[in-house]
Amino acid sequence: MTAALAIPAAKLALNTAGSVLDSVKNALDPAKVKAKKQADDFETVFLEQATERLLATPEGTEGPLGQNGTGGGIYKSMLSQQYAKQLQKAGGVGLSDQIMRDLLKVQEQSSTQSSGATHVSG
């Protein structure tokens, strides 16, 4: 391997190793794990509502899944729920990452403010 190829390969390896270490560190932080779960759950609810809208049919018409019978609404709701879960598992629409960042930012601000406050006892 020439020096011209070795340097970019080494940089790539170091970047990958750094990213793996960051992922492990984030996975071990309970606050980040909890924030990630909450963000994923929120995105799943959003996706469920969006898929319900997509599957909606006008009142009194037979939908593509035959949901105008006993239990049809329940079936459509369960289908929307499963679609949303699968969409979120496949990467979602990007809401989860932004929500997690915002949750962590709010937690950091809250902990900074609470640690900076002084309590006066009388």
Tab-separated table of N, CA, C and O in Angstrom:
chain	number	residue	atom	x	y	z
A	1	MET	N	0.859	-1.171	0.000
A	1	MET	CA	0.000	0.000	0.000
A	1	MET	C	0.901	1.229	0.000
A	1	MET	O	1.843	1.313	0.761
A	2	THR	N	0.581	2.177	-0.842
A	2	THR	CA	1.390	3.382	-0.922
A	2	THR	C	0.997	4.338	0.187
A	2	THR	O	-0.075	4.230	0.789
A	3	ALA	N	1.876	5.287	0.441
A	3	ALA	CA	1.621	6.284	1.488
A	3	ALA	C	0.391	7.122	1.150
A	3	ALA	O	-0.342	7.548	2.036
A	4	ALA	N	0.164	7.355	-0.142
A	4	ALA	CA	-0.990	8.157	-0.552
A	4	ALA	C	-2.304	7.461	-0.184
A	4	ALA	O	-3.301	8.121	0.097
A	5	LEU	N	-2.325	6.154	-0.157
A	5	LEU	CA	-3.535	5.417	0.221
A	5	LEU	C	-3.588	5.130	1.712
A	5	LEU	O	-4.664	4.978	2.282
A	6	ALA	N	-2.422	5.029	2.337
A	6	ALA	CA	-2.375	4.662	3.748
A	6	ALA	C	-2.936	5.768	4.635
A	6	ALA	O	-3.633	5.491	5.609
A	7	ILE	N	-2.669	7.021	4.315
A	7	ILE	CA	-3.127	8.130	5.158
A	7	ILE	C	-4.659	8.235	5.166
A	7	ILE	O	-5.252	8.275	6.243
A	8	PRO	N	-5.325	8.256	4.007
A	8	PRO	CA	-6.796	8.292	4.050
A	8	PRO	C	-7.400	7.061	4.728
A	8	PRO	O	-8.396	7.162	5.430
A	9	ALA	N	-6.778	5.902	4.537
A	9	ALA	CA	-7.281	4.688	5.176
A	9	ALA	C	-7.155	4.790	6.692
A	9	ALA	O	-8.056	4.392	7.432
A	10	ALA	N	-6.048	5.345	7.164
A	10	ALA	CA	-5.848	5.512	8.602
A	10	ALA	C	-6.850	6.513	9.171
A	10	ALA	O	-7.410	6.300	10.252
A	11	LYS	N	-7.104	7.607	8.448
A	11	LYS	CA	-8.082	8.597	8.910
A	11	LYS	C	-9.475	7.979	8.990
A	11	LYS	O	-10.213	8.203	9.944
A	12	LEU	N	-9.822	7.195	7.995
A	12	LEU	CA	-11.120	6.528	7.982
A	12	LEU	C	-11.239	5.575	9.167
A	12	LEU	O	-12.260	5.535	9.842
A	13	ALA	N	-10.195	4.816	9.441
A	13	ALA	CA	-10.209	3.877	10.559
A	13	ALA	C	-10.347	4.610	11.888
A	13	ALA	O	-11.102	4.196	12.771
A	14	LEU	N	-9.633	5.729	12.045
A	14	LEU	CA	-9.727	6.504	13.285
A	14	LEU	C	-11.114	7.118	13.454
A	14	LEU	O	-11.665	7.125	14.552
A	15	ASN	N	-11.678	7.635	12.376
A	15	ASN	CA	-13.018	8.204	12.456
A	15	ASN	C	-14.047	7.146	12.814
A	15	ASN	O	-14.951	7.370	13.613
A	16	THR	N	-13.913	5.971	12.220
A	16	THR	CA	-14.835	4.877	12.510
A	16	THR	C	-14.705	4.435	13.960
A	16	THR	O	-15.701	4.227	14.647
A	17	ALA	N	-13.467	4.304	14.437
A	17	ALA	CA	-13.245	3.909	15.829
A	17	ALA	C	-13.817	4.950	16.779
A	17	ALA	O	-14.437	4.606	17.791
A	18	GLY	N	-13.638	6.229	16.469
A	18	GLY	CA	-14.191	7.298	17.307
A	18	GLY	C	-15.700	7.253	17.336
A	18	GLY	O	-16.329	7.435	18.380
A	19	SER	N	-16.308	6.992	16.201
A	19	SER	CA	-17.762	6.920	16.136
A	19	SER	C	-18.285	5.715	16.908
A	19	SER	O	-19.309	5.785	17.565
A	20	VAL	N	-17.583	4.596	16.856
A	20	VAL	CA	-17.983	3.411	17.622
A	20	VAL	C	-17.871	3.692	19.114
A	20	VAL	O	-18.762	3.340	19.894
A	21	LEU	N	-16.799	4.340	19.537
A	21	LEU	CA	-16.635	4.678	20.950
A	21	LEU	C	-17.728	5.622	21.425
A	21	LEU	O	-18.261	5.468	22.526
A	22	ASP	N	-18.082	6.614	20.601
A	22	ASP	CA	-19.165	7.533	20.961
A	22	ASP	C	-20.478	6.781	21.094
A	22	ASP	O	-21.263	7.042	22.005
A	23	SER	N	-20.730	5.844	20.205
A	23	SER	CA	-21.971	5.058	20.262
A	23	SER	C	-22.030	4.221	21.533
A	23	SER	O	-23.072	4.133	22.171
A	24	VAL	N	-20.908	3.614	21.896
A	24	VAL	CA	-20.865	2.805	23.116
A	24	VAL	C	-21.071	3.695	24.338
A	24	VAL	O	-21.829	3.352	25.246
A	25	LYS	N	-20.418	4.845	24.351
A	25	LYS	CA	-20.565	5.769	25.482
A	25	LYS	C	-22.010	6.239	25.605
A	25	LYS	O	-22.568	6.274	26.698
A	26	ASN	N	-22.643	6.577	24.467
A	26	ASN	CA	-24.032	7.008	24.483
A	26	ASN	C	-24.958	5.879	24.921
A	26	ASN	O	-25.945	6.112	25.605
A	27	ALA	N	-24.649	4.659	24.526
A	27	ALA	CA	-25.500	3.522	24.882
A	27	ALA	C	-25.436	3.226	26.374
A	27	ALA	O	-26.379	2.698	26.939
A	28	LEU	N	-24.318	3.567	27.007
A	28	LEU	CA	-24.165	3.297	28.427
A	28	LEU	C	-24.742	4.408	29.295
A	28	LEU	O	-24.931	4.199	30.492
A	29	ASP	N	-25.032	5.564	28.736
A	29	ASP	CA	-25.585	6.679	29.499
A	29	ASP	C	-27.091	6.482	29.634
A	29	ASP	O	-27.821	6.545	28.641
A	30	PRO	N	-27.593	6.240	30.858
A	30	PRO	CA	-29.013	5.945	31.021
A	30	PRO	C	-29.926	7.096	30.592
A	30	PRO	O	-31.018	6.864	30.079
A	31	ALA	N	-29.492	8.332	30.768
A	31	ALA	CA	-30.315	9.471	30.355
A	31	ALA	C	-30.486	9.487	28.837
A	31	ALA	O	-31.576	9.772	28.331
A	32	LYS	N	-29.420	9.160	28.118
A	32	LYS	CA	-29.504	9.145	26.655
A	32	LYS	C	-30.341	7.973	26.166
A	32	LYS	O	-31.076	8.097	25.185
A	33	VAL	N	-30.239	6.842	26.838
A	33	VAL	CA	-31.045	5.677	26.459
A	33	VAL	C	-32.528	5.991	26.652
A	33	VAL	O	-33.354	5.700	25.792
A	34	LYS	N	-32.851	6.623	27.783
A	34	LYS	CA	-34.244	6.978	28.071
A	34	LYS	C	-34.751	8.018	27.069
A	34	LYS	O	-35.869	7.904	26.563
A	35	ALA	N	-33.932	9.013	26.764
A	35	ALA	CA	-34.327	10.049	25.804
A	35	ALA	C	-34.531	9.434	24.417
A	35	ALA	O	-35.479	9.803	23.710
A	36	LYS	N	-33.684	8.503	24.024
A	36	LYS	CA	-33.813	7.841	22.724
A	36	LYS	C	-35.114	7.049	22.652
A	36	LYS	O	-35.836	7.088	21.656
A	37	LYS	N	-35.440	6.337	23.712
A	37	LYS	CA	-36.684	5.554	23.746
A	37	LYS	C	-37.894	6.481	23.648
A	37	LYS	O	-38.830	6.201	22.893
A	38	GLN	N	-37.879	7.581	24.402
A	38	GLN	CA	-39.000	8.518	24.354
A	38	GLN	C	-39.134	9.143	22.969
A	38	GLN	O	-40.241	9.291	22.456
A	39	ALA	N	-38.022	9.505	22.372
A	39	ALA	CA	-38.048	10.109	21.037
A	39	ALA	C	-38.558	9.103	20.000
A	39	ALA	O	-39.360	9.456	19.127
A	40	ASP	N	-38.117	7.858	20.101
A	40	ASP	CA	-38.592	6.815	19.177
A	40	ASP	C	-40.090	6.583	19.345
A	40	ASP	O	-40.821	6.432	18.365
A	41	ASP	N	-40.551	6.560	20.598
A	41	ASP	CA	-41.982	6.368	20.852
A	41	ASP	C	-42.806	7.524	20.288
A	41	ASP	O	-43.869	7.310	19.706
A	42	PHE	N	-42.301	8.746	20.450
A	42	PHE	CA	-43.017	9.905	19.921
A	42	PHE	C	-43.100	9.832	18.397
A	42	PHE	O	-44.151	10.088	17.819
A	43	GLU	N	-41.991	9.491	17.765
A	43	GLU	CA	-41.990	9.392	16.310
A	43	GLU	C	-42.943	8.289	15.841
A	43	GLU	O	-43.639	8.444	14.835
A	44	THR	N	-43.019	7.188	16.583
A	44	THR	CA	-43.935	6.104	16.227
A	44	THR	C	-45.387	6.575	16.302
A	44	THR	O	-46.183	6.273	15.413
A	45	VAL	N	-45.728	7.345	17.335
A	45	VAL	CA	-47.090	7.884	17.452
A	45	VAL	C	-47.384	8.821	16.284
A	45	VAL	O	-48.465	8.771	15.689
A	46	PHE	N	-46.431	9.668	15.946
A	46	PHE	CA	-46.608	10.575	14.811
A	46	PHE	C	-46.830	9.780	13.525
A	46	PHE	O	-47.745	10.084	12.741
A	47	LEU	N	-46.018	8.773	13.290
A	47	LEU	CA	-46.146	7.961	12.086
A	47	LEU	C	-47.467	7.188	12.067
A	47	LEU	O	-48.067	7.000	11.007
A	48	GLU	N	-47.916	6.765	13.244
A	48	GLU	CA	-49.198	6.060	13.318
A	48	GLU	C	-50.344	6.980	12.894
A	48	GLU	O	-51.223	6.587	12.120
A	49	GLN	N	-50.317	8.214	13.381
A	49	GLN	CA	-51.357	9.174	12.997
A	49	GLN	C	-51.283	9.489	11.500
A	49	GLN	O	-52.311	9.612	10.837
A	50	ALA	N	-50.088	9.588	10.979
A	50	ALA	CA	-49.934	9.877	9.551
A	50	ALA	C	-50.449	8.721	8.702
A	50	ALA	O	-51.140	8.944	7.697
A	51	THR	N	-50.149	7.489	9.093
A	51	THR	CA	-50.622	6.348	8.305
A	51	THR	C	-52.129	6.171	8.429
A	51	THR	O	-52.780	5.733	7.475
A	52	GLU	N	-52.703	6.524	9.576
A	52	GLU	CA	-54.163	6.481	9.706
A	52	GLU	C	-54.815	7.434	8.708
A	52	GLU	O	-55.829	7.105	8.096
A	53	ARG	N	-54.215	8.604	8.559
A	53	ARG	CA	-54.739	9.569	7.580
A	53	ARG	C	-54.610	9.028	6.157
A	53	ARG	O	-55.489	9.219	5.332
A	54	LEU	N	-53.507	8.379	5.884
A	54	LEU	CA	-53.300	7.832	4.539
A	54	LEU	C	-54.276	6.705	4.218
A	54	LEU	O	-54.674	6.532	3.070
A	55	LEU	N	-54.649	5.934	5.223
A	55	LEU	CA	-55.556	4.812	5.017
A	55	LEU	C	-57.028	5.199	5.155
A	55	LEU	O	-57.905	4.353	4.964
A	56	ALA	N	-57.295	6.447	5.502
A	56	ALA	CA	-58.676	6.889	5.719
A	56	ALA	C	-59.472	6.834	4.422
A	56	ALA	O	-58.970	7.132	3.343
A	57	THR	N	-60.726	6.407	4.555
A	57	THR	CA	-61.638	6.369	3.417
A	57	THR	C	-62.872	7.185	3.765
A	57	THR	O	-63.211	7.322	4.942
A	58	PRO	N	-63.555	7.742	2.783
A	58	PRO	CA	-64.770	8.509	3.070
A	58	PRO	C	-65.815	7.634	3.770
A	58	PRO	O	-65.885	6.425	3.557
A	59	GLU	N	-66.614	8.263	4.608
A	59	GLU	CA	-67.638	7.560	5.374
A	59	GLU	C	-68.600	6.825	4.437
A	59	GLU	O	-69.062	7.380	3.449
A	60	GLY	N	-68.884	5.586	4.734
A	60	GLY	CA	-69.841	4.808	3.970
A	60	GLY	C	-69.270	4.093	2.752
A	60	GLY	O	-69.983	3.401	2.049
A	61	THR	N	-67.991	4.269	2.470
A	61	THR	CA	-67.397	3.586	1.321
A	61	THR	C	-66.564	2.411	1.810
A	61	THR	O	-66.065	2.411	2.929
A	62	GLU	N	-66.449	1.442	0.972
A	62	GLU	CA	-65.646	0.268	1.299
A	62	GLU	C	-64.198	0.571	0.952
A	62	GLU	O	-63.880	0.926	-0.174
A	63	GLY	N	-63.321	0.463	1.935
A	63	GLY	CA	-61.917	0.748	1.707
A	63	GLY	C	-61.207	-0.404	1.023
A	63	GLY	O	-61.783	-1.475	0.816
A	64	PRO	N	-59.962	-0.214	0.690
A	64	PRO	CA	-59.208	-1.263	-0.009
A	64	PRO	C	-58.983	-2.499	0.856
A	64	PRO	O	-58.683	-3.567	0.350
A	65	LEU	N	-59.144	-2.363	2.156
A	65	LEU	CA	-58.918	-3.494	3.050
A	65	LEU	C	-60.223	-4.081	3.570
A	65	LEU	O	-60.212	-4.942	4.441
A	66	GLY	N	-61.357	-3.598	3.059
A	66	GLY	CA	-62.646	-4.115	3.481
A	66	GLY	C	-62.974	-3.798	4.922
A	66	GLY	O	-63.486	-4.629	5.647
A	67	GLN	N	-62.686	-2.572	5.355
A	67	GLN	CA	-62.830	-2.246	6.773
A	67	GLN	C	-64.220	-1.782	7.181
A	67	GLN	O	-64.392	-1.279	8.261
A	68	ASN	N	-65.242	-1.933	6.333
A	68	ASN	CA	-66.592	-1.520	6.696
A	68	ASN	C	-67.383	-2.677	7.278
A	68	ASN	O	-68.481	-2.957	6.878
A	69	GLY	N	-66.871	-3.349	8.197
A	69	GLY	CA	-67.597	-4.436	8.830
A	69	GLY	C	-67.312	-4.417	10.315
A	69	GLY	O	-66.687	-3.501	10.844
A	70	THR	N	-67.770	-5.432	10.977
A	70	THR	CA	-67.507	-5.546	12.400
A	70	THR	C	-66.000	-5.688	12.615
A	70	THR	O	-65.364	-6.568	12.048
A	71	GLY	N	-65.469	-4.809	13.384
A	71	GLY	CA	-64.040	-4.869	13.677
A	71	GLY	C	-63.146	-4.247	12.618
A	71	GLY	O	-61.929	-4.273	12.752
A	72	GLY	N	-63.724	-3.697	11.555
A	72	GLY	CA	-62.914	-3.101	10.495
A	72	GLY	C	-62.075	-1.939	10.970
A	72	GLY	O	-60.919	-1.784	10.593
A	73	GLY	N	-62.656	-1.100	11.827
A	73	GLY	CA	-61.913	0.036	12.377
A	73	GLY	C	-60.749	-0.407	13.247
A	73	GLY	O	-59.674	0.186	13.229
A	74	ILE	N	-60.982	-1.484	13.991
A	74	ILE	CA	-59.920	-2.021	14.847
A	74	ILE	C	-58.785	-2.567	13.987
A	74	ILE	O	-57.607	-2.334	14.256
A	75	TYR	N	-59.164	-3.283	12.926
A	75	TYR	CA	-58.149	-3.836	12.021
A	75	TYR	C	-57.324	-2.720	11.394
A	75	TYR	O	-56.095	-2.791	11.343
A	76	LYS	N	-57.987	-1.663	10.932
A	76	LYS	CA	-57.274	-0.548	10.301
A	76	LYS	C	-56.365	0.152	11.308
A	76	LYS	O	-55.239	0.524	10.985
A	77	SER	N	-56.825	0.280	12.554
A	77	SER	CA	-56.003	0.891	13.598
A	77	SER	C	-54.762	0.051	13.888
A	77	SER	O	-53.650	0.578	14.021
A	78	MET	N	-54.961	-1.264	13.979
A	78	MET	CA	-53.822	-2.151	14.237
A	78	MET	C	-52.845	-2.144	13.070
A	78	MET	O	-51.622	-2.179	13.273
A	79	LEU	N	-53.372	-2.087	11.850
A	79	LEU	CA	-52.511	-2.037	10.672
A	79	LEU	C	-51.682	-0.752	10.663
A	79	LEU	O	-50.475	-0.786	10.415
A	80	SER	N	-52.333	0.367	10.977
A	80	SER	CA	-51.613	1.646	11.047
A	80	SER	C	-50.518	1.597	12.100
A	80	SER	O	-49.409	2.106	11.893
A	81	GLN	N	-50.825	0.978	13.234
A	81	GLN	CA	-49.857	0.860	14.321
A	81	GLN	C	-48.639	0.046	13.872
A	81	GLN	O	-47.491	0.432	14.133
A	82	GLN	N	-48.865	-1.058	13.192
A	82	GLN	CA	-47.760	-1.894	12.733
A	82	GLN	C	-46.949	-1.209	11.633
A	82	GLN	O	-45.723	-1.309	11.614
A	83	TYR	N	-47.627	-0.518	10.731
A	83	TYR	CA	-46.906	0.255	9.711
A	83	TYR	C	-45.988	1.280	10.380
A	83	TYR	O	-44.833	1.438	9.998
A	84	ALA	N	-46.519	1.980	11.374
A	84	ALA	CA	-45.741	3.014	12.061
A	84	ALA	C	-44.521	2.412	12.749
A	84	ALA	O	-43.415	2.957	12.677
A	85	LYS	N	-44.709	1.276	13.415
A	85	LYS	CA	-43.578	0.622	14.098
A	85	LYS	C	-42.504	0.214	13.103
A	85	LYS	O	-41.309	0.392	13.351
A	86	GLN	N	-42.921	-0.342	11.978
A	86	GLN	CA	-41.949	-0.781	10.974
A	86	GLN	C	-41.243	0.409	10.320
A	86	GLN	O	-40.040	0.348	10.047
A	87	LEU	N	-41.984	1.479	10.065
A	87	LEU	CA	-41.359	2.686	9.503
A	87	LEU	C	-40.328	3.255	10.465
A	87	LEU	O	-39.233	3.660	10.063
A	88	GLN	N	-40.651	3.265	11.755
A	88	GLN	CA	-39.729	3.819	12.744
A	88	GLN	C	-38.493	2.933	12.854
A	88	GLN	O	-37.381	3.415	12.911
A	89	LYS	N	-38.675	1.605	12.843
A	89	LYS	CA	-37.533	0.679	12.899
A	89	LYS	C	-36.620	0.846	11.689
A	89	LYS	O	-35.412	0.674	11.788
A	90	ALA	N	-37.211	1.174	10.543
A	90	ALA	CA	-36.437	1.318	9.310
A	90	ALA	C	-35.733	2.672	9.222
A	90	ALA	O	-35.067	2.942	8.240
A	91	GLY	N	-35.860	3.495	10.238
A	91	GLY	CA	-35.171	4.779	10.240
A	91	GLY	C	-36.097	5.966	10.392
A	91	GLY	O	-35.655	7.080	10.604
A	92	GLY	N	-37.376	5.729	10.281
A	92	GLY	CA	-38.339	6.796	10.488
A	92	GLY	C	-38.197	7.919	9.483
A	92	GLY	O	-37.728	7.724	8.362
A	93	VAL	N	-38.597	9.091	9.910
A	93	VAL	CA	-38.526	10.266	9.052
A	93	VAL	C	-37.569	11.318	9.600
A	93	VAL	O	-37.533	12.433	9.115
A	94	GLY	N	-36.811	10.953	10.629
A	94	GLY	CA	-35.818	11.872	11.174
A	94	GLY	C	-36.267	12.659	12.385
A	94	GLY	O	-35.497	13.447	12.930
A	95	LEU	N	-37.499	12.470	12.816
A	95	LEU	CA	-37.977	13.197	13.990
A	95	LEU	C	-37.299	12.738	15.266
A	95	LEU	O	-36.992	13.542	16.138
A	96	SER	N	-37.069	11.455	15.377
A	96	SER	CA	-36.536	10.880	16.601
A	96	SER	C	-35.196	11.489	17.003
A	96	SER	O	-34.987	11.837	18.159
A	97	ASP	N	-34.292	11.639	16.050
A	97	ASP	CA	-32.970	12.198	16.361
A	97	ASP	C	-33.068	13.638	16.842
A	97	ASP	O	-32.410	14.027	17.810
A	98	GLN	N	-33.903	14.442	16.188
A	98	GLN	CA	-34.050	15.838	16.588
A	98	GLN	C	-34.715	15.946	17.956
A	98	GLN	O	-34.299	16.743	18.792
A	99	ILE	N	-35.715	15.133	18.192
A	99	ILE	CA	-36.397	15.152	19.495
A	99	ILE	C	-35.433	14.734	20.593
A	99	ILE	O	-35.411	15.345	21.663
A	100	MET	N	-34.619	13.709	20.336
A	100	MET	CA	-33.653	13.271	21.340
A	100	MET	C	-32.652	14.380	21.660
A	100	MET	O	-32.353	14.634	22.824
A	101	ARG	N	-32.159	15.060	20.633
A	101	ARG	CA	-31.223	16.172	20.879
A	101	ARG	C	-31.880	17.254	21.721
A	101	ARG	O	-31.273	17.786	22.659
A	102	ASP	N	-33.133	17.579	21.405
A	102	ASP	CA	-33.837	18.613	22.163
A	102	ASP	C	-34.099	18.177	23.601
A	102	ASP	O	-33.958	18.977	24.530
A	103	LEU	N	-34.472	16.909	23.804
A	103	LEU	CA	-34.683	16.404	25.159
A	103	LEU	C	-33.407	16.487	25.991
A	103	LEU	O	-33.431	16.915	27.149
A	104	LEU	N	-32.293	16.075	25.391
A	104	LEU	CA	-31.017	16.124	26.117
A	104	LEU	C	-30.603	17.557	26.423
A	104	LEU	O	-30.064	17.837	27.502
A	105	LYS	N	-30.869	18.465	25.490
A	105	LYS	CA	-30.539	19.870	25.716
A	105	LYS	C	-31.353	20.434	26.885
A	105	LYS	O	-30.817	21.124	27.757
A	106	VAL	N	-32.641	20.111	26.930
A	106	VAL	CA	-33.504	20.578	28.012
A	106	VAL	C	-33.044	19.985	29.344
A	106	VAL	O	-33.005	20.679	30.366
A	107	GLN	N	-32.667	18.693	29.336
A	107	GLN	CA	-32.178	18.067	30.566
A	107	GLN	C	-30.888	18.715	31.043
A	107	GLN	O	-30.706	18.943	32.248
A	108	GLU	N	-29.981	19.035	30.114
A	108	GLU	CA	-28.727	19.678	30.490
A	108	GLU	C	-28.978	21.065	31.068
A	108	GLU	O	-28.384	21.447	32.070
A	109	GLN	N	-29.874	21.826	30.445
A	109	GLN	CA	-30.201	23.158	30.944
A	109	GLN	C	-30.842	23.073	32.324
A	109	GLN	O	-30.539	23.858	33.207
A	110	SER	N	-31.707	22.091	32.508
A	110	SER	CA	-32.384	21.916	33.785
A	110	SER	C	-31.390	21.557	34.890
A	110	SER	O	-31.448	22.097	35.988
A	111	SER	N	-30.461	20.650	34.583
A	111	SER	CA	-29.480	20.253	35.593
A	111	SER	C	-28.501	21.380	35.881
A	111	SER	O	-28.057	21.548	37.008
A	112	THR	N	-28.175	22.188	34.868
A	112	THR	CA	-27.281	23.332	35.078
A	112	THR	C	-27.955	24.367	35.965
A	112	THR	O	-27.334	24.912	36.877
A	113	GLN	N	-29.214	24.636	35.716
A	113	GLN	CA	-29.944	25.622	36.516
A	113	GLN	C	-30.141	25.139	37.944
A	113	GLN	O	-30.009	25.903	38.883
A	114	SER	N	-30.435	23.852	38.123
A	114	SER	CA	-30.664	23.334	39.475
A	114	SER	C	-29.357	23.259	40.263
A	114	SER	O	-29.346	23.460	41.466
A	115	SER	N	-28.239	22.990	39.593
A	115	SER	CA	-26.966	22.933	40.321
A	115	SER	C	-26.437	24.329	40.607
A	115	SER	O	-25.702	24.525	41.551
A	116	GLY	N	-26.832	25.306	39.819
A	116	GLY	CA	-26.382	26.677	40.027
A	116	GLY	C	-27.194	27.424	41.070
A	116	GLY	O	-26.779	28.446	41.604
A	117	ALA	N	-28.361	26.924	41.391
A	117	ALA	CA	-29.233	27.586	42.378
A	117	ALA	C	-28.715	27.308	43.779
A	117	ALA	O	-28.273	26.224	44.108
A	118	THR	N	-28.771	28.317	44.605
A	118	THR	CA	-28.350	28.157	46.002
A	118	THR	C	-29.587	28.151	46.877
A	118	THR	O	-30.541	28.886	46.635
A	119	HIS	N	-29.580	27.311	47.857
A	119	HIS	CA	-30.707	27.207	48.769
A	119	HIS	C	-30.342	27.894	50.082
A	119	HIS	O	-29.298	27.635	50.652
A	120	VAL	N	-31.208	28.776	50.512
A	120	VAL	CA	-30.982	29.491	51.778
A	120	VAL	C	-31.936	28.903	52.800
A	120	VAL	O	-33.146	28.860	52.586
A	121	SER	N	-31.390	28.416	53.873
A	121	SER	CA	-32.250	27.858	54.917
A	121	SER	C	-32.245	28.812	56.093
A	121	SER	O	-31.264	29.467	56.394
A	122	GLY	N	-33.371	28.854	56.749
A	122	GLY	CA	-33.522	29.847	57.813
A	122	GLY	C	-33.590	29.315	59.154
A	122	GLY	O	-33.657	28.410	59.758
